[in-house]
Amino acid sequence: AAAMAVASSISTPPILVLDTVEALALYVGKLIEDGKAVAVDFEGVDLCRHGELCIVQLAQLDGATVLVDICALGERAFTDGRLKELFETESVMKVGYDGRADCDQLNALGVRMRCFYDIQVLYCTLRDSRSARGRDPFVKGLGHALCELLTPPEAEKLKLVKEAGLQLFAPEKGGSYEVWRKRPLHPMLITYAAADVEFLHRMRREWAHAAAEVDMLRIAAMRIERAISAAEPPKG
């Protein structure tokens, strides 16, 4: 099927899985035409220049969360499916959280992420502005940031999603990253992947006052360039 809708009692926005080039090209073309910010994330096996990309997650502010099945589409997702065009265009802002390892993976596939707004940088800037001790030398993970954003019911729902997903793919939880390669994709992994992009737009909207957009884009570009130029691959 070109697209598969997935119902979830946990993740509010509808989730759509795209597994044909034709459906993907239509969707990405609309994103590029709209020019609105797109939340992005990536799932796979050891994501970095030596890893394997399996899923790309995309979401506009008021739309479905779309999961692109890279295992099914391969490199055609980036060419005929227009993902390379989307990620490299300066006319569409991509909103993500710590894109260093993800962009290292993309670079290995011949794709250079541009116009990337890193919520991790924004969140750390916000924290530093509030702190009486000044700048914190350590960056914070997505889970840390979400604790500050979400209401208790939202946090509890997300915790259930994360725990169920980790049990499937995290080795320390008895899982295996190989599950990202298996098809059909496990429904819990679909919900897990969608949850990673669900709150990115909200974070940007609520915290954007902490720093100028142009500064966030510039810092994110510098981090990505350092990551892909480094001798050792970054770890997200």
Coordinates of C-alpha atoms in Angstrom, one line a residue, residues 118 128 136 171 183 216:
D118 CA 18.2 22.4 16.9
D128 CA 21.4 29.0 30.9
D136 CA 25.9 24.7 31.9
P171 CA 19.8 -4.3 24.0
R183 CA 8.6 -5.6 8.1
M216 CA 19.9 29.0 16.5

